[in-house]
CSV table of C-alpha atoms in Angstrom, one decimal:
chain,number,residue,atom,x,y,z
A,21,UNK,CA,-20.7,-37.8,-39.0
A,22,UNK,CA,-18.0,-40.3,-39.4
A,23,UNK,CA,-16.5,-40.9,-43.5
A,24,UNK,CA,-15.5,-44.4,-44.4
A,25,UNK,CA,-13.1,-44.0,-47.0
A,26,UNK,CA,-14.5,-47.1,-48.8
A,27,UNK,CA,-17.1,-45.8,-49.4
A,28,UNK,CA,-18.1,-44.3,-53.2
A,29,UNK,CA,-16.8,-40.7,-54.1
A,30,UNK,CA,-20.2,-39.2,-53.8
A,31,UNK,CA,-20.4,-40.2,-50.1
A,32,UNK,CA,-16.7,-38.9,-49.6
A,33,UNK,CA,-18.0,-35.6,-51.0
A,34,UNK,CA,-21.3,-35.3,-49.1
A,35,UNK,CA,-19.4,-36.0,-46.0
A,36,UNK,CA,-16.4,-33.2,-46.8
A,37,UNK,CA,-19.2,-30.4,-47.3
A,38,UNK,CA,-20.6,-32.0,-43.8
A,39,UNK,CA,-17.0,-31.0,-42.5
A,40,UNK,CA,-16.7,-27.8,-44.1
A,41,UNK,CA,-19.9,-26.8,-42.9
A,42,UNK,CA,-19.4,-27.8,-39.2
A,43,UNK,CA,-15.9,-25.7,-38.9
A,44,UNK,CA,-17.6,-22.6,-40.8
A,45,UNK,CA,-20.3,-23.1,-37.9
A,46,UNK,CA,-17.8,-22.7,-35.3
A,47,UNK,CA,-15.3,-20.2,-36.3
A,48,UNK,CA,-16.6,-17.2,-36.9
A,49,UNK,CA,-15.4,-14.5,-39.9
A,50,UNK,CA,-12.7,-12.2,-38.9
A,51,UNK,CA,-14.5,-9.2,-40.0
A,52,UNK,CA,-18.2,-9.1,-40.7
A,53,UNK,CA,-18.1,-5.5,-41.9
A,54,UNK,CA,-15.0,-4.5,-43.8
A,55,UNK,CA,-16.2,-0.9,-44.6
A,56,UNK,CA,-16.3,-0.2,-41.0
A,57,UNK,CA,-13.7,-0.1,-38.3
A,58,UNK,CA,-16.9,-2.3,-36.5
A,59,UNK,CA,-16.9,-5.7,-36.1
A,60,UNK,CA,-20.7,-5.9,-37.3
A,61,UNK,CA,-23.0,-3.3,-38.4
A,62,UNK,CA,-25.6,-2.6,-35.8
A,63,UNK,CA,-28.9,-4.2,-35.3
A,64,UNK,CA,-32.5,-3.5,-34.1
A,65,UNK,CA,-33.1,-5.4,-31.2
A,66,UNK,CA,-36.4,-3.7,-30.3
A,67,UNK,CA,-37.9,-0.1,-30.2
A,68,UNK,CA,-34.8,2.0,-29.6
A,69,UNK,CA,-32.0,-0.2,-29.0
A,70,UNK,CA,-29.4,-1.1,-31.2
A,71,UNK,CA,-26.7,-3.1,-30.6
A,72,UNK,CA,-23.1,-3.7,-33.1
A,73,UNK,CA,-22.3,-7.3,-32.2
A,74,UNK,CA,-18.5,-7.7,-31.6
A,75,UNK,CA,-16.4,-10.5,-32.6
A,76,UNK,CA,-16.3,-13.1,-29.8
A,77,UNK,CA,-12.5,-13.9,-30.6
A,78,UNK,CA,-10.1,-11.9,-28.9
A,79,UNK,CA,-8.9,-8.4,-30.1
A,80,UNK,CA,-7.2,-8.6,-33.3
A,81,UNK,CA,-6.3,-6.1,-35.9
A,82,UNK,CA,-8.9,-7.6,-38.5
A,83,UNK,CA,-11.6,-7.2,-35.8
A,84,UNK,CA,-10.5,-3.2,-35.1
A,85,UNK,CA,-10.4,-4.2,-31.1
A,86,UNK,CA,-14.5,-5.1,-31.7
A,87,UNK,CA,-14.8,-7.9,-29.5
A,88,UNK,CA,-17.4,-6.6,-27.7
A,89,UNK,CA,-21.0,-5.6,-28.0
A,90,UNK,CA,-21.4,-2.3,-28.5
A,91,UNK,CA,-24.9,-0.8,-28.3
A,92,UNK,CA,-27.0,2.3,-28.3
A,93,UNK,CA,-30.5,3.7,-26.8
A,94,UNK,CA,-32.6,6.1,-28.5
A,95,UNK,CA,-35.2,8.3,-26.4
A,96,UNK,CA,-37.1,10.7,-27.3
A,97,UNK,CA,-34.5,13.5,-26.3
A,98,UNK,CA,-31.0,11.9,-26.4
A,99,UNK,CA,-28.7,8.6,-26.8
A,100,UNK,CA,-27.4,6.1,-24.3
A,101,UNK,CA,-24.0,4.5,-25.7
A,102,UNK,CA,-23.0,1.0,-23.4
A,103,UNK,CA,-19.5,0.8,-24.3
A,104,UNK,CA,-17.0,3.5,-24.9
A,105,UNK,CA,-15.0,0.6,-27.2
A,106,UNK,CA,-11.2,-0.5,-27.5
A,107,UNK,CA,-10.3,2.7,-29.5
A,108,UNK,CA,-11.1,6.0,-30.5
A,109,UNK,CA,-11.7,5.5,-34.3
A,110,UNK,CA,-13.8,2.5,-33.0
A,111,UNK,CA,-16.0,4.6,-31.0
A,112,UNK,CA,-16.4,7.2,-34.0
A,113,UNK,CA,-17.7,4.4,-36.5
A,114,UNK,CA,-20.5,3.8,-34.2
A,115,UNK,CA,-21.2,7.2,-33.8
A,116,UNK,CA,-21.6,7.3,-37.5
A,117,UNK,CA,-23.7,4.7,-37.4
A,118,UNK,CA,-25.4,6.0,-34.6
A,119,UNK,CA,-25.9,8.7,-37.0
A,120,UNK,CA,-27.6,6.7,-39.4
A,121,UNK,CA,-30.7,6.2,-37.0
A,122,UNK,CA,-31.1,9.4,-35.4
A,123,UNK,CA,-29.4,13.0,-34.9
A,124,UNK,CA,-29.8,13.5,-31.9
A,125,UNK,CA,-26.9,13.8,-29.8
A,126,UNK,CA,-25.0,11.2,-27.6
A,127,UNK,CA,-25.8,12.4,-24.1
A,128,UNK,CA,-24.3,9.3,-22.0
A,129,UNK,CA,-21.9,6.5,-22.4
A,130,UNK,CA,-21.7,3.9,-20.0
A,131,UNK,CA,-19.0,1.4,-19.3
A,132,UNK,CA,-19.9,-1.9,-18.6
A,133,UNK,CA,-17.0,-2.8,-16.4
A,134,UNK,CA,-12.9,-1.1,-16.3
A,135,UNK,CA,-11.9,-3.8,-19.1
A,136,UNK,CA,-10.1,-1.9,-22.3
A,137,UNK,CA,-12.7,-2.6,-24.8
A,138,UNK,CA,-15.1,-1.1,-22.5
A,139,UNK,CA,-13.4,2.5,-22.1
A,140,UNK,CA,-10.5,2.7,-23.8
A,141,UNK,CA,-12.8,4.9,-26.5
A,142,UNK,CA,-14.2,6.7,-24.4
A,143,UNK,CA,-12.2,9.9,-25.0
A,144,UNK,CA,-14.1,10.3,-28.3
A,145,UNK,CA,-17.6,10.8,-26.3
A,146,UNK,CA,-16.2,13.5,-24.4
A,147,UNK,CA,-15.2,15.2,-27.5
A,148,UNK,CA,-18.4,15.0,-28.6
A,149,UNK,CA,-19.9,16.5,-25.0
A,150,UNK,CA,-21.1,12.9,-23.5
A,151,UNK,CA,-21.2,12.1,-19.6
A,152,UNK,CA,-18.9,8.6,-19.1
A,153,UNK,CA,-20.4,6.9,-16.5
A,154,UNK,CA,-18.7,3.8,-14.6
A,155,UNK,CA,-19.5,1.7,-11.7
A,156,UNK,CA,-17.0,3.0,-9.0
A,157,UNK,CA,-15.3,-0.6,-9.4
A,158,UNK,CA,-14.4,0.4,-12.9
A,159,UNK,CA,-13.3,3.4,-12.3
A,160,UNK,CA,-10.5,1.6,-9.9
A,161,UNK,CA,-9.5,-1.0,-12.6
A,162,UNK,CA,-9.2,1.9,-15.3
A,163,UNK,CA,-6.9,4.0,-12.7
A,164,UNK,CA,-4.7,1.0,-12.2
A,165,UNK,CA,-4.4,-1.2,-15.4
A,166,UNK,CA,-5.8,1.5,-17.8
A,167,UNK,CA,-2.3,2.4,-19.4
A,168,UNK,CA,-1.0,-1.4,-19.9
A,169,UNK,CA,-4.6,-2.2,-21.6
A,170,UNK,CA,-3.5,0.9,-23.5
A,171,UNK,CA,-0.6,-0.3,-24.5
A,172,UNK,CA,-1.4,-3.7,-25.1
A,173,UNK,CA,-3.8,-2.6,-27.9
A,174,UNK,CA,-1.5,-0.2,-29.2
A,175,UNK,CA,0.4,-3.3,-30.3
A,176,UNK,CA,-2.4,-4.4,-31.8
A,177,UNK,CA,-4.1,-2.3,-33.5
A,178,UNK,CA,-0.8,-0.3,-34.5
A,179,UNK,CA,-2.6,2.7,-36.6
A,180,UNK,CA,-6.4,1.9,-35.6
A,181,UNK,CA,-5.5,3.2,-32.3
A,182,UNK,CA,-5.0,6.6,-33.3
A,183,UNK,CA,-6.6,9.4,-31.1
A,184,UNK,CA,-6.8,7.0,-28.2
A,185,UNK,CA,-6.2,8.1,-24.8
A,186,UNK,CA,-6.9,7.6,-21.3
A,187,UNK,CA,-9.6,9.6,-20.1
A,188,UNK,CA,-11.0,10.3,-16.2
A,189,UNK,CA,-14.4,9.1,-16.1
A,190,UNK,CA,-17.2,11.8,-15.6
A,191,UNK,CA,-19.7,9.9,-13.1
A,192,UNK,CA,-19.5,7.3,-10.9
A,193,UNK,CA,-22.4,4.7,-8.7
A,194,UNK,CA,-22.4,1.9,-6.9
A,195,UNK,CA,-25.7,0.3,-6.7
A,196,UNK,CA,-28.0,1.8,-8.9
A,197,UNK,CA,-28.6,4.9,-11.3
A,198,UNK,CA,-31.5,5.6,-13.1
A,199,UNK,CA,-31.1,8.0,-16.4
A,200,UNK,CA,-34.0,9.8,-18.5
A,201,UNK,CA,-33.6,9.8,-22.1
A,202,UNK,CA,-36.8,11.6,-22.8
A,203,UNK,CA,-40.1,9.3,-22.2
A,204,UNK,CA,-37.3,6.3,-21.5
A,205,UNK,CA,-35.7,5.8,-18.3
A,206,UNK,CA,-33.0,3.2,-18.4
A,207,UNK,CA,-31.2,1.9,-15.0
A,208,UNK,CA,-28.0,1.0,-14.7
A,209,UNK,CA,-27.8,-1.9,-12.1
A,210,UNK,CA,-25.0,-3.4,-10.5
A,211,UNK,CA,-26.2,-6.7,-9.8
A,212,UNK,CA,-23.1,-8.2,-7.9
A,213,UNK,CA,-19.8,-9.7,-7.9
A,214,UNK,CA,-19.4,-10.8,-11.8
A,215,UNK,CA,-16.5,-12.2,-13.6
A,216,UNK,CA,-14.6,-8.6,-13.3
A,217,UNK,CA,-14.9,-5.7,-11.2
A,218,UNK,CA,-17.6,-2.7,-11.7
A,219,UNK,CA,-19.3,-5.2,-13.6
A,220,UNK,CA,-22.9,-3.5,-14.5
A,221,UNK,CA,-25.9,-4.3,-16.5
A,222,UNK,CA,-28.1,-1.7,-18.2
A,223,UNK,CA,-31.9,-2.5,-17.9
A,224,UNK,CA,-34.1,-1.1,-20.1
A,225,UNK,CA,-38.1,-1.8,-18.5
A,226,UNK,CA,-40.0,-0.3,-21.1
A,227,UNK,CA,-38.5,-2.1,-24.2
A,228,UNK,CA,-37.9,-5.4,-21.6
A,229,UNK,CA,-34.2,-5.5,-22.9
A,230,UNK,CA,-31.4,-6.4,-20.3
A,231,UNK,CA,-27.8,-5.4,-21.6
A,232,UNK,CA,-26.2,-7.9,-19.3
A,233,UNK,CA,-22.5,-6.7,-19.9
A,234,UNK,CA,-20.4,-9.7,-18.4
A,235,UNK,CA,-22.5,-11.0,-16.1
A,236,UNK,CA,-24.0,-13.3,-18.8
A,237,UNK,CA,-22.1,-15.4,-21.8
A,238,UNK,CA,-23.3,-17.9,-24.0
A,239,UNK,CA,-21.6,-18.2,-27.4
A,240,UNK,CA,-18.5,-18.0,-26.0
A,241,UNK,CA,-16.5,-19.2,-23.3
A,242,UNK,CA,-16.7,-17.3,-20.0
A,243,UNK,CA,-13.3,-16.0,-18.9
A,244,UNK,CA,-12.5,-17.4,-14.7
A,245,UNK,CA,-9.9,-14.1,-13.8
A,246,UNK,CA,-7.4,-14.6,-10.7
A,247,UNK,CA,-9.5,-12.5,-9.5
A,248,UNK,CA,-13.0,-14.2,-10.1
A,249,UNK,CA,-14.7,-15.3,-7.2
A,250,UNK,CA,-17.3,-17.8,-8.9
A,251,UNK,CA,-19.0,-18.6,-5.8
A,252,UNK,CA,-20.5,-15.4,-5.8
A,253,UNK,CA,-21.4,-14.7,-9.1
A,254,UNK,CA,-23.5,-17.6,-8.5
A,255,UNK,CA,-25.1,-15.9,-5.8
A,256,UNK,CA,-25.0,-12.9,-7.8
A,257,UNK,CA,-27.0,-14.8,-10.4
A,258,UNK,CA,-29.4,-16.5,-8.1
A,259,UNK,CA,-30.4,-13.8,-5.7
A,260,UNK,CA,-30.7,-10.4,-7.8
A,261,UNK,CA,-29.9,-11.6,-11.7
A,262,UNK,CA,-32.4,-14.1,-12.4
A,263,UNK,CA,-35.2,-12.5,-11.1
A,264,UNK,CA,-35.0,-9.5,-13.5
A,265,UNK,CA,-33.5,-11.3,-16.6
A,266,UNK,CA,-35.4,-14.6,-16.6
A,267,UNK,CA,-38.6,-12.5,-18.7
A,268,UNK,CA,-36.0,-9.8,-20.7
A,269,UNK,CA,-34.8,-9.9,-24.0
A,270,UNK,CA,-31.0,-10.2,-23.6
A,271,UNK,CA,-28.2,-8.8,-25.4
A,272,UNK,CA,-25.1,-10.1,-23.5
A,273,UNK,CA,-21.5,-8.7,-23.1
A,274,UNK,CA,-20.1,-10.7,-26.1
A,275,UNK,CA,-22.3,-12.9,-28.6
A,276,UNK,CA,-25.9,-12.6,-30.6
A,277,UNK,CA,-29.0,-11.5,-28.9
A,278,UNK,CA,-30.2,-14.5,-26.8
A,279,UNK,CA,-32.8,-15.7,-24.2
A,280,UNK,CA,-32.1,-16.0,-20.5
A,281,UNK,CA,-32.3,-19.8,-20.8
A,282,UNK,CA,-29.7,-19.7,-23.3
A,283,UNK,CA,-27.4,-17.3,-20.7
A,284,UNK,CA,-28.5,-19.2,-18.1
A,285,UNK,CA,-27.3,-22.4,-19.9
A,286,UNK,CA,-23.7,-21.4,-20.6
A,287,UNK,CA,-23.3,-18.8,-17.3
A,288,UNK,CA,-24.5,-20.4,-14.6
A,289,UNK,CA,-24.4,-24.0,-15.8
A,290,UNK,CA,-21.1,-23.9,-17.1
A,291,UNK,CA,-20.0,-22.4,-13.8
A,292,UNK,CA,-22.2,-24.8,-11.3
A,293,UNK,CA,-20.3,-27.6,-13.7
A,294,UNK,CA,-17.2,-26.4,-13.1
A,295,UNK,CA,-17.5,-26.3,-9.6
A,296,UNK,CA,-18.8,-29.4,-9.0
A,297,UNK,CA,-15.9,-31.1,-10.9
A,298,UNK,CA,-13.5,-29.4,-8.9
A,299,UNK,CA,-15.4,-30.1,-5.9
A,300,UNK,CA,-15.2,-34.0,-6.5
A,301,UNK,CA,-11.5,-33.3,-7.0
A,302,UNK,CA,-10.8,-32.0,-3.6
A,303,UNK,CA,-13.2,-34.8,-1.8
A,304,UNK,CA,-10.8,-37.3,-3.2
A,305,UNK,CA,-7.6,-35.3,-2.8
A,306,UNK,CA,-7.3,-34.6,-6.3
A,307,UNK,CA,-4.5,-31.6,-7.6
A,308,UNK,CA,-4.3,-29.0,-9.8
A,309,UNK,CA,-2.7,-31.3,-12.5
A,310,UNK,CA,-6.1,-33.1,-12.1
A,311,UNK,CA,-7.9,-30.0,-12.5
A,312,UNK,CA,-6.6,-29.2,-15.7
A,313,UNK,CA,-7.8,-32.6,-17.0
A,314,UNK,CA,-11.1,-31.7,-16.3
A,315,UNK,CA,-13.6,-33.2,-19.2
A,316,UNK,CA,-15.4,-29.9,-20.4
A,317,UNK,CA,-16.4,-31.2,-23.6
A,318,UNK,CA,-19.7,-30.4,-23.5
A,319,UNK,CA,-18.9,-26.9,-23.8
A,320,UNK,CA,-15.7,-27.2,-26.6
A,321,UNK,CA,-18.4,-25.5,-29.1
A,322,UNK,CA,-18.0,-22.5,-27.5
A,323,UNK,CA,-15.4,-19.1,-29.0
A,324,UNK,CA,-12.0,-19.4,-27.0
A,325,UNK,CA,-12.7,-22.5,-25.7
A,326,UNK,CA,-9.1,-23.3,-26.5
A,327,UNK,CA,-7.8,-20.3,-25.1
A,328,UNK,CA,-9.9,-20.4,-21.8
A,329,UNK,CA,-10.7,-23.7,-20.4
A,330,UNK,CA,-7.6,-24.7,-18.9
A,331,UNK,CA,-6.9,-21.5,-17.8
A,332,UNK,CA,-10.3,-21.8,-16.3
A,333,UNK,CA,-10.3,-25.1,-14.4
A,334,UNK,CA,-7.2,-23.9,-13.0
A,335,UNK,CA,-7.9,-21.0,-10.8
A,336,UNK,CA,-11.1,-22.5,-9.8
A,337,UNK,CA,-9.1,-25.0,-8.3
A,338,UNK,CA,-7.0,-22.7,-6.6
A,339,UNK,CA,-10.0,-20.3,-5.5
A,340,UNK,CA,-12.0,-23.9,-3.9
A,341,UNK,CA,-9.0,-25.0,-2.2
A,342,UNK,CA,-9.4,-22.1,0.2
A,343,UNK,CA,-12.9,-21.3,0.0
């Protein structure tokens, strides 16, 4: 909506509440539950699973290192937590919230990669006598970069961090596990080569809910890592995602609970975009400079857009220039 400044003060007025509308629309609060070290009180997302939407910012001390979707699966017998979270005191408010739903006890926390807002929390769980399971993948990433994700967060969260420390994770897979709550089995699947490694989604048949982890994005920006090889997490998402997810309710790594035409809208078609922009680039001897011009404006809507898509078209470049 454009304002002509001609125009009477009532239409200067309409169109101001137009603009303040729009930016409230696209940045999001910094804390949606302030009595909670969580980013967002949990929600029922169908018979038994729950799931705290994080922030889809970065970590910040406002958000309490939420920037993730933490959820929860209630059987008949016992809990499945995906997502130790950034931080020990983040990983006991859900538990109290957890709490809030049901007593019974936290039997398994899965990680749905090695990233810091994945297991940093997870030595709460084990305090509280859960298994931490990881796809072997993970369990790498943690080993390595585990104490500089540590510390990074540290800095961060400054006090909030308290009680946080690197744990070794309890279980390992690397295709498939399946785990019985009690009358609900839930599998943990890794699907493929995502955006990180030991990237895993967590199906749940019965309730036809797919926690994706970061396999799928949509309301904000999917991070390219050095280490991304986007060519196959669009084979990934071709050959073994779609098939499962295209039916499931989905609750993805970061963002609301979404369809997987909406996923498949801001995964796959952000990334077939990307590629075919960089493509065009090298068939006419185009350079990284060029890349980083690319026009992805149809997708500036999107959380850390500012943040990610330069960074983005970059190392896709680089990646296609040897693939």
């Amino acid at each position: 909506m454009q304002c002509n400044l001609l125009e009477r003060l009532p239409g200067i007025a309409i169109c101001l509440l137009f603009s303040v509308i729009s930016l409230s629309a696209i940045a999001s609060p910094a804390d949606r539950y302030p009595e909670s070290m969580l980013y967002s009180k949990p929600v029922k997302v169908a018979d038994g699973v729950w799931s705290a939407i994080g922030a889809t910012q970065y970590f910040s001390y406002e958000n309490g290192g939420h920037n993730n979707n933490l959820s929860f699966i209630e059987g008949r017998d016992a809990v499945l937590v995906v997502n130790g979270g950034s931080a020990y005191l983040l990983a006991k408010a859900l538990h109290d919230e957890i709490r809030k739903v049901t007593d019974k006890p936290v039997l398994y926390v899965v990680d749905e990669n090695g990233q810091s807002h994945a297991a940093l929390g997870n030595g709460y769980w084990q305090e509280q006598g859960a298994i931490i399971i990881a796809h072997a993948d993970a369990v790498t990433e943690i080993e390595h970069r585990g104490a500089d994700g540590l510390e990074e967060m540290s800095n961060i969260l400054k006090e909030q961090i308290e009680g946080t420390e690197l744990v070794v994770v309890d279980r390992s897979f690397n295709d498939q596990l399946e785990l019985d709550l009690g009358n609900l089995k839930v599998q943990l699947v890794r699907f493929g080569p995502g955006h990180s490694p030991g990237d895993i989604s967590v199906l749940v048949p019965e309730r036809n809910v797919l926690i994706t982890g970061d396999m799928a994005f949509h309301q904000r920006m999917l991070p390219v890592f050095p280490d991304t090889d986007t060519a196959a997490w669009l084979e990934t998402w071709h050959s073994r995602f779609e098939p499962v997810a295209k039916t499931m309710t989905i609750i993805p790594g970061h963002g609301e609970p979404t369809s997987f035409a909406e996923v498949d809208k801001y995964t796959r078609g952000y990334l077939e975009y990307m590629r075919g922009k960089v493509t065009e680039l090298l068939d006419n001897d185009g350079t990284l400079e060029d890349a980083y011009g690319i026009d992805q404006t149809p997708y500036m809507h999107l959380e850390t857009y500012e943040q990610l898509a330069g960074k983005n078209a970059g190392r896709i470049f680089e990646a296609m220039e040897f693939e």
